[in-house]
N, CA, C and O of each residue as an XYZ file, in Angstrom:
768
protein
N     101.420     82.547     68.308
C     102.025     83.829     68.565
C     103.102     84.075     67.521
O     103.527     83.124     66.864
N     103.319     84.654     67.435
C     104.595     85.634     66.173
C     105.293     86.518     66.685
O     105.005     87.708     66.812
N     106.568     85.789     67.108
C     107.321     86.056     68.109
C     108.658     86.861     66.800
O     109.339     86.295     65.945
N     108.572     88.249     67.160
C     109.457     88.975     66.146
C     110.516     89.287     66.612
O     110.595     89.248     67.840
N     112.065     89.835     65.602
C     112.463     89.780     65.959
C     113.636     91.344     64.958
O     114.393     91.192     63.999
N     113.418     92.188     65.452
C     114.260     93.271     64.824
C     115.644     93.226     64.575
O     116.370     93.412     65.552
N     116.251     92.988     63.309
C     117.627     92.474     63.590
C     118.391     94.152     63.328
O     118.206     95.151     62.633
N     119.505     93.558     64.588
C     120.488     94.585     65.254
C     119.537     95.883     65.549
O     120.076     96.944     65.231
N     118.329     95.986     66.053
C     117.683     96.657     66.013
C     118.115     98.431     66.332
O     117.679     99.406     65.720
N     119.303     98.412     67.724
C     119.734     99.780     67.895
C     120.828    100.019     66.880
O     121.092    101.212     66.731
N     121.492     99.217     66.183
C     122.368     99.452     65.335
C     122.305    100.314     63.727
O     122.935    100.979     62.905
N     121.055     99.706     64.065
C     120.199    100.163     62.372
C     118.916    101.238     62.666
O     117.960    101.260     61.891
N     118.971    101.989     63.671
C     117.940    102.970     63.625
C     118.277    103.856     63.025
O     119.482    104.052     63.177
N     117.598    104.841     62.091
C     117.717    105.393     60.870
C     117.414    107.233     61.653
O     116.429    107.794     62.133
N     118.293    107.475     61.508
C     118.555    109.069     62.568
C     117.401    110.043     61.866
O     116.438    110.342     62.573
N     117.446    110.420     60.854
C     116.077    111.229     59.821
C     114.901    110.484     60.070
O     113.952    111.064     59.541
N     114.530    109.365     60.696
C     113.058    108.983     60.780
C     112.671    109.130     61.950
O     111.541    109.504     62.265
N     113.813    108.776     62.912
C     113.776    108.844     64.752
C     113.289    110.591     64.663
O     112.162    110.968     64.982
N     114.082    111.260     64.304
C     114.392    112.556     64.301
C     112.890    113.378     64.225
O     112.510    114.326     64.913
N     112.004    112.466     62.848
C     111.175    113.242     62.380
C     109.350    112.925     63.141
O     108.248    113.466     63.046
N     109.967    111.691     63.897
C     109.229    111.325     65.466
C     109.452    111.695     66.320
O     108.473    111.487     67.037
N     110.425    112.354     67.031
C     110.714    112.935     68.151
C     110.298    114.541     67.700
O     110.210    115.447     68.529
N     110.104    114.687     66.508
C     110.101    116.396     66.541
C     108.529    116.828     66.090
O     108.041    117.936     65.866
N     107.890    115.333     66.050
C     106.089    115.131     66.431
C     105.978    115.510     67.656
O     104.918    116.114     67.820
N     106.618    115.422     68.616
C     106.244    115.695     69.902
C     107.073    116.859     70.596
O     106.516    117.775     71.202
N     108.187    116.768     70.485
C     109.212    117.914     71.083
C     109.255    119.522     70.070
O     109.746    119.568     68.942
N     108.855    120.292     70.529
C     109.159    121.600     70.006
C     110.623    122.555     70.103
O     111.200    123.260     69.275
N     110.824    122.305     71.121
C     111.914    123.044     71.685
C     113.583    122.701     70.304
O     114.465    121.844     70.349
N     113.412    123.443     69.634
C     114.720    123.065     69.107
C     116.048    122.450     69.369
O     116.731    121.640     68.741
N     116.276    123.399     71.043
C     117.387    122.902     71.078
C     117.292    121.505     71.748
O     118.233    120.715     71.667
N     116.368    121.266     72.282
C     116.167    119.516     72.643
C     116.564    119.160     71.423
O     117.722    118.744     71.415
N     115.907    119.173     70.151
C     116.025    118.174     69.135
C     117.518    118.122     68.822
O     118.108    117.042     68.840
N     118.180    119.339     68.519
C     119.452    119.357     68.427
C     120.233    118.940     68.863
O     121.272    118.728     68.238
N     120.033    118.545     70.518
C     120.857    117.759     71.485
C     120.615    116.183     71.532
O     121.480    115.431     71.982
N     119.490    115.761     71.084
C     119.014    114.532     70.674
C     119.545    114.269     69.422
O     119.774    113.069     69.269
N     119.772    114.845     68.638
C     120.532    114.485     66.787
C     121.995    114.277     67.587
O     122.284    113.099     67.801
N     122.968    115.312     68.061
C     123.978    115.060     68.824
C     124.294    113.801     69.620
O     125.373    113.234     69.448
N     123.671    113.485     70.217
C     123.992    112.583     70.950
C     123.427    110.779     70.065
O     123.830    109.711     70.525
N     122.493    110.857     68.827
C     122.513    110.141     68.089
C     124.018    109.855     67.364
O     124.560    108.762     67.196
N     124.569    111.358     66.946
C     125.484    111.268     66.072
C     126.790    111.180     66.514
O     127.809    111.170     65.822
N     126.680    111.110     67.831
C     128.050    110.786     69.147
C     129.224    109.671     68.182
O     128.849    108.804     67.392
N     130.251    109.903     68.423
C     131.087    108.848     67.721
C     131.446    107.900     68.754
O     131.177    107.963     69.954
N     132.097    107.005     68.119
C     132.137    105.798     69.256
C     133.932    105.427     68.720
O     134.547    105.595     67.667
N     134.262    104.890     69.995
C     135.907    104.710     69.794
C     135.881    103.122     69.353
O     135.096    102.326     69.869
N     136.690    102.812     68.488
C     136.927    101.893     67.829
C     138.232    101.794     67.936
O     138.886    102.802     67.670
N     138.988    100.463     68.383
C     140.082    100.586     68.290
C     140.936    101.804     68.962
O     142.120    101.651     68.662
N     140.686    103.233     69.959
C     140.908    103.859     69.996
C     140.900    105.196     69.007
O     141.593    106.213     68.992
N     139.953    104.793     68.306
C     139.609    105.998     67.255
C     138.595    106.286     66.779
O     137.913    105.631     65.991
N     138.342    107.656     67.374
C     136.371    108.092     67.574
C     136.207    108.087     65.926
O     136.989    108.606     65.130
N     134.632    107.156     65.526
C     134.317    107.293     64.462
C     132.641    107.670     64.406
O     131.657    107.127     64.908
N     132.827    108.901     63.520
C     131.211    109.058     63.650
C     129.856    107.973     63.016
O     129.826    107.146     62.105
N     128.890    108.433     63.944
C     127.624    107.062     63.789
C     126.783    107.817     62.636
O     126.707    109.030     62.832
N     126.233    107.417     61.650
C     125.188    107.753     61.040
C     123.582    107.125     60.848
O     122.533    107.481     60.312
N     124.053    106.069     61.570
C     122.795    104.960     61.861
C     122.884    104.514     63.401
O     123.981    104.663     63.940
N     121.809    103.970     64.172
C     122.184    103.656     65.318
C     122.075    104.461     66.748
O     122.068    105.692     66.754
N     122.021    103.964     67.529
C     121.786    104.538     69.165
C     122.482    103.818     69.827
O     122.513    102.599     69.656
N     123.121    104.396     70.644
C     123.869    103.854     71.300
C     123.122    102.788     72.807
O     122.411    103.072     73.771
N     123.794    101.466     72.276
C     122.913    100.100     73.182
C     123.165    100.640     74.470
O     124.230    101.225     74.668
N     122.145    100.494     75.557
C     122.634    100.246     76.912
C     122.488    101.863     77.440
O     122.227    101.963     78.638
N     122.642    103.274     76.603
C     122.083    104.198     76.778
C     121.281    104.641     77.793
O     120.777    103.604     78.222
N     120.707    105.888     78.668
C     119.878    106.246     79.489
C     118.973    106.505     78.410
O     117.880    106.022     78.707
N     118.952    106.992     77.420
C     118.054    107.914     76.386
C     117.671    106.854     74.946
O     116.855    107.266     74.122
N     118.411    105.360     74.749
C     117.825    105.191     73.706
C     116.435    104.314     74.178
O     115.413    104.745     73.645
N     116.257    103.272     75.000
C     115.008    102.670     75.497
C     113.711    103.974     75.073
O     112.776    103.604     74.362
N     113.752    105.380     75.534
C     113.254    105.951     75.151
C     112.984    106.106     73.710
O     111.915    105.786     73.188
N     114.260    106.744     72.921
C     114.119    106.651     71.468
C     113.584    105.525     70.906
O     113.162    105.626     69.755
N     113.519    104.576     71.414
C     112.934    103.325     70.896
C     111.569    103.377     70.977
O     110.818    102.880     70.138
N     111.329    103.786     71.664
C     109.599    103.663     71.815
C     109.052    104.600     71.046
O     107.987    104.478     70.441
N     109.607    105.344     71.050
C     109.864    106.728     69.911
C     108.981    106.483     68.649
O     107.836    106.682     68.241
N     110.576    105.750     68.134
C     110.547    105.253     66.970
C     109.275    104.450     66.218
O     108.644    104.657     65.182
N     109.210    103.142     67.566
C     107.959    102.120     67.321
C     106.600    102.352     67.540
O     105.683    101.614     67.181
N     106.476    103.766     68.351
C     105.356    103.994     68.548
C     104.067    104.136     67.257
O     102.862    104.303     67.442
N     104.714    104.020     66.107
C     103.704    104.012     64.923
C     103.659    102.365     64.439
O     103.131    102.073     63.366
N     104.080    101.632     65.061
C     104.575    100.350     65.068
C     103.407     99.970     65.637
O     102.540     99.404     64.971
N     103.265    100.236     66.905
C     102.393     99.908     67.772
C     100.711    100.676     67.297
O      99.680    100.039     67.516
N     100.679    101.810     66.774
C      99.406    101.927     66.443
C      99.232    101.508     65.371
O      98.017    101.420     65.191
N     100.101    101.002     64.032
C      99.344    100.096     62.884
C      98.985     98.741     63.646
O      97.896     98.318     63.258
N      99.627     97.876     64.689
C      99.207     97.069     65.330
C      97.752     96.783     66.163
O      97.154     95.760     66.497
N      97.529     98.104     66.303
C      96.409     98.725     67.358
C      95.350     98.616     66.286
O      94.449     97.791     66.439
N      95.402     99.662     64.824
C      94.736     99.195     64.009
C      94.154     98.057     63.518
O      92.984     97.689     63.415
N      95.154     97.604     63.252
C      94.626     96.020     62.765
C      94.242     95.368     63.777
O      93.784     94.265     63.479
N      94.247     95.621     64.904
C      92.946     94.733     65.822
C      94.064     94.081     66.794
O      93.721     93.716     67.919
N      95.282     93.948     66.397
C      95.999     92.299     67.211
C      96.534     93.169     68.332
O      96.871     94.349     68.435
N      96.462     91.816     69.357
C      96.718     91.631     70.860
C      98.183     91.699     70.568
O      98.562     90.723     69.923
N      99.158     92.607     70.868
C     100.432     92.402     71.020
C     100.842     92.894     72.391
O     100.064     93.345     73.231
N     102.358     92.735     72.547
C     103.449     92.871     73.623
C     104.340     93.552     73.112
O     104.970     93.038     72.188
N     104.604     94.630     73.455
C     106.283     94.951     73.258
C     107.543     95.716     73.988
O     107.089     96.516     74.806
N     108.453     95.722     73.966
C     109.141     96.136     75.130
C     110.505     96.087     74.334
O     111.187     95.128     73.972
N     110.727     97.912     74.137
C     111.894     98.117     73.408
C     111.599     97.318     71.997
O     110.487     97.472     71.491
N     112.316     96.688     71.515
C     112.671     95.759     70.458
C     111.797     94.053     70.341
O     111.403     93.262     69.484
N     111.847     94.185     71.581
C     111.133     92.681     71.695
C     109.668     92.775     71.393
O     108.840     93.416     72.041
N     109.485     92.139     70.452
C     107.441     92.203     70.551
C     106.838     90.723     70.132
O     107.254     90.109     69.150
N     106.068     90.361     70.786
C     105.075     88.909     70.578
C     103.900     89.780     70.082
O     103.747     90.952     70.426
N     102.989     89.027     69.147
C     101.711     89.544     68.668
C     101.122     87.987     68.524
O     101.611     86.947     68.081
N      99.915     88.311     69.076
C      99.268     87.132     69.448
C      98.003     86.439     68.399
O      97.137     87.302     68.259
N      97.788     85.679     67.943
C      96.824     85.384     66.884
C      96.469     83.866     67.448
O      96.980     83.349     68.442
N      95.357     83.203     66.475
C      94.804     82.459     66.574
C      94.977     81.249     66.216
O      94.497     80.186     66.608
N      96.093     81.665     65.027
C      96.303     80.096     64.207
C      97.614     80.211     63.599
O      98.102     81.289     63.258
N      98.207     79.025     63.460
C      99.406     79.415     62.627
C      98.865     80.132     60.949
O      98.813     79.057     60.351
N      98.786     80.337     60.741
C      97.875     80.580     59.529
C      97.969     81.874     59.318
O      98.560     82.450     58.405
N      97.223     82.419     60.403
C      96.971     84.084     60.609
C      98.589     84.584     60.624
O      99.188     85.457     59.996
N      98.956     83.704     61.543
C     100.799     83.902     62.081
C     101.452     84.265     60.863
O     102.029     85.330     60.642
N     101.349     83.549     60.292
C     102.101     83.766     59.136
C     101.650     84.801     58.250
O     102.551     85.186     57.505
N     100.337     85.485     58.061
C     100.131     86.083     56.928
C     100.547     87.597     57.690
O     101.146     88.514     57.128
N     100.023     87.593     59.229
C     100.630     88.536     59.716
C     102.272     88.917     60.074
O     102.726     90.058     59.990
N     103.041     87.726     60.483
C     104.572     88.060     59.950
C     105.171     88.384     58.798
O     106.278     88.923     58.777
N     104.465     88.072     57.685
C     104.310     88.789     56.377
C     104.360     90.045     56.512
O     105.428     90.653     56.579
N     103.318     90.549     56.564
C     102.548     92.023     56.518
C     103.509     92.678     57.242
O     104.349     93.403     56.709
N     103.436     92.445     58.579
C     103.898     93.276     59.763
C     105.949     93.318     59.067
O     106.783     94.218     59.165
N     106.005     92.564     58.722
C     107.845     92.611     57.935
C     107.750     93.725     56.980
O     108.577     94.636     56.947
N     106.526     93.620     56.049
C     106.726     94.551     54.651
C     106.935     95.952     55.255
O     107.821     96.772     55.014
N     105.427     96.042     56.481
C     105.613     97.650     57.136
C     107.003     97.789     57.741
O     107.682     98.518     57.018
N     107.577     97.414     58.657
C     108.967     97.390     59.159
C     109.747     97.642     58.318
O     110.728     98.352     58.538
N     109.474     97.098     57.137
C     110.590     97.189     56.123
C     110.719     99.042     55.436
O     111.753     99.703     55.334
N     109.286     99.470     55.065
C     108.867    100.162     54.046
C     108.848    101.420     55.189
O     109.429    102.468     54.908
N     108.471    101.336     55.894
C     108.108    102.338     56.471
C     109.282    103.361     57.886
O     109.667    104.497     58.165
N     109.357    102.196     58.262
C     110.515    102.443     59.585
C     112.154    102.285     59.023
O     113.085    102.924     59.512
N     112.305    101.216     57.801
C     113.324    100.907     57.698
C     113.977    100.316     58.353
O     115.152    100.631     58.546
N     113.418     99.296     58.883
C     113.851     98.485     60.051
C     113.292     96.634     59.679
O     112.178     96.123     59.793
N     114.890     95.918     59.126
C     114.685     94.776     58.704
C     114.549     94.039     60.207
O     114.921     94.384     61.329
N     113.822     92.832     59.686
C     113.112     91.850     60.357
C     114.501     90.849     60.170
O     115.192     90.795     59.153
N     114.712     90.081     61.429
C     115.792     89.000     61.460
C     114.803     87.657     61.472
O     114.438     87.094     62.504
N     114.460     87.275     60.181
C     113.644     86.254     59.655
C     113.825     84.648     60.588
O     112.996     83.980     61.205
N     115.745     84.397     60.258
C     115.715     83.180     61.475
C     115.697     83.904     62.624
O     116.666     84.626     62.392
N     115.452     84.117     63.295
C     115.082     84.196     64.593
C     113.880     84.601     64.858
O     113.593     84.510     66.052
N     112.653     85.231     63.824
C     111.296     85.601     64.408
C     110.744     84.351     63.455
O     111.079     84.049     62.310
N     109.584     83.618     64.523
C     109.086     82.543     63.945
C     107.431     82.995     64.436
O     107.118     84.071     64.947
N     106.569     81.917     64.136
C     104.946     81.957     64.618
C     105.520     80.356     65.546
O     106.300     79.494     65.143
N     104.820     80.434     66.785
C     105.331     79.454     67.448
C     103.721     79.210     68.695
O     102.997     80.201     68.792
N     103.507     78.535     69.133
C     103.074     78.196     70.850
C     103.129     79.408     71.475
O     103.767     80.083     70.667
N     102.881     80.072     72.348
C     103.313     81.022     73.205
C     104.214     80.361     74.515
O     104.854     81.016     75.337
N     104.032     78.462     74.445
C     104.839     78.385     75.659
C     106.100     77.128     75.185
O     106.567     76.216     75.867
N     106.359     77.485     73.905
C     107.464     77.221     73.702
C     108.442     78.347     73.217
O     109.459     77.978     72.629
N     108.197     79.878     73.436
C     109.507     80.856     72.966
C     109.766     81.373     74.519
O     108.812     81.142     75.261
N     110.284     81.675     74.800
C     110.454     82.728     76.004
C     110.753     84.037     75.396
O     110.963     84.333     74.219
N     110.719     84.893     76.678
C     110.389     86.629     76.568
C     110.713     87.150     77.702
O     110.210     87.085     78.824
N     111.806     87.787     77.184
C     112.313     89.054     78.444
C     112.964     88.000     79.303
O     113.644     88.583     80.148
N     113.033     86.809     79.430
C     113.407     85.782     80.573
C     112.533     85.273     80.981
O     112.657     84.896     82.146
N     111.627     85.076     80.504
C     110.617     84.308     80.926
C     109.605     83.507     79.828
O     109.725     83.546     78.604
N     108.584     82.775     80.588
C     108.308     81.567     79.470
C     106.762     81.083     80.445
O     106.692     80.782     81.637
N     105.648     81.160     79.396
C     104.466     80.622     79.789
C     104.708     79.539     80.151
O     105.535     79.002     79.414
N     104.331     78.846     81.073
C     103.856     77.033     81.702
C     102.648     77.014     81.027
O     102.117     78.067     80.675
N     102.142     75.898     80.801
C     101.200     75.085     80.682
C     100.751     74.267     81.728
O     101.727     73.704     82.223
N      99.418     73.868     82.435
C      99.532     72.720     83.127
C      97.880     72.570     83.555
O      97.118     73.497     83.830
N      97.660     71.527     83.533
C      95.757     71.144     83.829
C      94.886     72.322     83.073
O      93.904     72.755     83.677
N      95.332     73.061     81.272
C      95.040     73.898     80.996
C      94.830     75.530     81.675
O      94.023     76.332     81.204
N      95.593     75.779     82.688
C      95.987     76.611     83.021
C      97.345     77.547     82.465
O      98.391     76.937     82.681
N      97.538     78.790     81.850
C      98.658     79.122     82.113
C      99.657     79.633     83.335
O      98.896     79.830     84.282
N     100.470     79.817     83.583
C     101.602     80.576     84.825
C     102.513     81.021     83.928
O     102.518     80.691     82.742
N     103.489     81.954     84.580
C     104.225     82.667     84.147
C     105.583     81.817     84.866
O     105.458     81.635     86.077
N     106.492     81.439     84.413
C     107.927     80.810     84.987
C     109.186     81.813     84.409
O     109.122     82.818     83.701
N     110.468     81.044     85.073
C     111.529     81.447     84.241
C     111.597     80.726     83.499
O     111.222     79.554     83.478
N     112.425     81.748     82.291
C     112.863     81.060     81.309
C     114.423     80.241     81.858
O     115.128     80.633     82.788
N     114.679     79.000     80.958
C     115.431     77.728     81.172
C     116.911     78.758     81.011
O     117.806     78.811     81.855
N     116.876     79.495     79.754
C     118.669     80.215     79.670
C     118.570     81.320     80.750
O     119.688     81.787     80.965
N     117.750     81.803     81.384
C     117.550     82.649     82.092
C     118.329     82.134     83.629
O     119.325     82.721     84.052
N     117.732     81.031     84.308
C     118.352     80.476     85.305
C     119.973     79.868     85.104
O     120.801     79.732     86.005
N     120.141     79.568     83.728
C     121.150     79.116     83.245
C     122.353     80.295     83.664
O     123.276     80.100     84.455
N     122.064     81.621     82.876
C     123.290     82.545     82.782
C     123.275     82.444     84.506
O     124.270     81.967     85.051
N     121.905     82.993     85.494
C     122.120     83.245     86.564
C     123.154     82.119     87.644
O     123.832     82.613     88.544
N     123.141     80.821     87.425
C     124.081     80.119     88.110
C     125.532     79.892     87.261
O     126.369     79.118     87.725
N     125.720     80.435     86.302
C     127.167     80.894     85.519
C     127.504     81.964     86.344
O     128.601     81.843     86.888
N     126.897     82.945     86.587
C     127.327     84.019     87.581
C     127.633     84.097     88.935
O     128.485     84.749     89.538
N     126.642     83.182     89.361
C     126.750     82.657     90.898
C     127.992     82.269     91.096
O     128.770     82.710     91.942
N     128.188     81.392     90.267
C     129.474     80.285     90.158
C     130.435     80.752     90.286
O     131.250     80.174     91.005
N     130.893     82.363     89.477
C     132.038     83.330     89.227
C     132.343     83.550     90.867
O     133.288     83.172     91.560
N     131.081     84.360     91.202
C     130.676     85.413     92.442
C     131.309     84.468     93.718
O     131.963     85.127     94.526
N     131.201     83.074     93.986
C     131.110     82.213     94.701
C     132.258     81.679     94.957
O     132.433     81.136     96.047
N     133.389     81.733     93.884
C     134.333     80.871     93.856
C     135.263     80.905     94.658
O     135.989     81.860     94.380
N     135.676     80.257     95.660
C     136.689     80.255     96.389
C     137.993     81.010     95.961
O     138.514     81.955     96.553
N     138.395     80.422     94.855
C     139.791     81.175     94.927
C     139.878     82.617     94.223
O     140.890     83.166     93.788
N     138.119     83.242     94.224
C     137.797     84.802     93.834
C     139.087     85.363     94.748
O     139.199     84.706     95.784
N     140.009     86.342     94.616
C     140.237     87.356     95.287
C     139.255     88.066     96.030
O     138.107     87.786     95.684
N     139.369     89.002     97.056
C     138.692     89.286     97.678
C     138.063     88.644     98.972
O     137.865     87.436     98.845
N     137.603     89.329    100.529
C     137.223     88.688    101.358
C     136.023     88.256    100.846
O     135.550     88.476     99.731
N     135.313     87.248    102.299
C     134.062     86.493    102.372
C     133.110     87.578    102.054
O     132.226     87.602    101.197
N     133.505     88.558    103.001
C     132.508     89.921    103.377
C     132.028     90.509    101.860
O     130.901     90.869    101.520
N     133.409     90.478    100.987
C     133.150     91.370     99.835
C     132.426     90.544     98.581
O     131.939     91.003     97.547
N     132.519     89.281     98.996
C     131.796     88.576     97.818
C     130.521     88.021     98.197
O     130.179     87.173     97.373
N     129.796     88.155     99.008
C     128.874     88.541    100.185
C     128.128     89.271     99.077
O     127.482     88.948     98.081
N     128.545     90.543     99.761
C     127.982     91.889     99.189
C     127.993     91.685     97.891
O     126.961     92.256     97.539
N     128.461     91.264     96.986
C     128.709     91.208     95.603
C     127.470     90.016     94.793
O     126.902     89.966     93.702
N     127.492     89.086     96.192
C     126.454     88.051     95.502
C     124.693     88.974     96.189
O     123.557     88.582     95.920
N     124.960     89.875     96.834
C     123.932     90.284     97.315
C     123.149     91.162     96.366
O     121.954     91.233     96.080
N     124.116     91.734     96.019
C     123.742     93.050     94.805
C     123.388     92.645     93.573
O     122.684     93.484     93.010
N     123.689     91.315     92.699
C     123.350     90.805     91.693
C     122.009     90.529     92.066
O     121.047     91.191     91.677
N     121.938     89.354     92.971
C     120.470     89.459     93.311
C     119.529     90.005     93.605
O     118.415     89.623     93.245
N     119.697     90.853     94.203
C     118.545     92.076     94.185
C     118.431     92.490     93.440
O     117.245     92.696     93.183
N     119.569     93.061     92.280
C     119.614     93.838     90.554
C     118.487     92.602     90.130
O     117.289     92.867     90.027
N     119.096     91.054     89.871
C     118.438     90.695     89.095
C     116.855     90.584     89.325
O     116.032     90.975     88.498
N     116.445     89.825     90.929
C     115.294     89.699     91.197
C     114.777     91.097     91.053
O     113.591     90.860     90.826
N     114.905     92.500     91.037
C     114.387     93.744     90.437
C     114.005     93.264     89.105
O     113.515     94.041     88.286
């Protein structure tokens, strides 16, 4: 698998290319106009709004969207060339046969990213690997009597009992009742 990896991916989205994908599909002007706006939103630094010229703002209601936006030509040169991929937002596995292929296709698939979207590839961190040695999204193929399963991933359970731990702690401020409710709501957020 060729487990990729878009570096700073919302940081570096390129506003004239998003722009000229969203206005493939949207007619309405003033949508687009309110979509360039809210690309070009400034962000406080230090207490001092500075305007964005690259970038979407992380964590957003509207960029997960713009993202798909963006990659959606991502995903049909992928479609083209035949390969089994995954992707979700920023994260994408593309699946092949051999390390071999892995590589000639992390090649390729970097040059387009590069040339086309303008969107560099974070080289250490996207490798060709196992599919059940990377994890994804929080999670991580098993192996076992040649079967696969789907598990958690190991940092995944990790952050979750760092949090527990916070939520749990005796000398938290707050009643029993309220940290109760507090360990209740993580869990349901997270198991969602």
């Amino acid at each position: 698998m060729v487990d990729l990896d878009l570096e700073k991916f919302f940081d570096r989205i390129n506003h004239d290319i998003l722009m000229a994908r969203v206005a493939r599909r949207v007619k309405d002007p003033q949508v687009l106009k309110l979509i360039r706006r809210y690309l070009q939103a400034g962000m406080m630094l230090h207490g001092v709004s500075t305007p964005r010229t690259l970038g979407a703002a992380q964590g957003g209601p509207l960029s997960p969207l713009l993202a798909n936006i963006l990659l959606d030509d991502f995903d049909k040169e992928l479609a083209r060339r035949g390969l089994a991929f995954v992707r979700y937002a920023d994260d994408v596995r593309i699946l092949v046969h051999s390390r071999r292929a892995g590589e000639r296709v992390l090649t390729s698939v970097t040059r387009f990213l590069d040339r086309v979207l303008h969107l560099p590839v974070n080289q250490p961190k996207s490798a060709v690997d196992r599919i059940t040695r990377r994890p994804f999204l929080g999670f991580k193929f098993l192996k076992s009597h040649r079967q696969y399963r789907i598990g958690l991933a190991p940092e995944s359970l990790r952050r979750v009992r760092r949090r527990l731990r916070v939520l749990t702690d005796r000398h938290a401020p707050g009643s029993l009742s309220e940290r109760i409710q507090q360990v209740n709501r993580f869990l349901a957020g997270w198991v969602g």
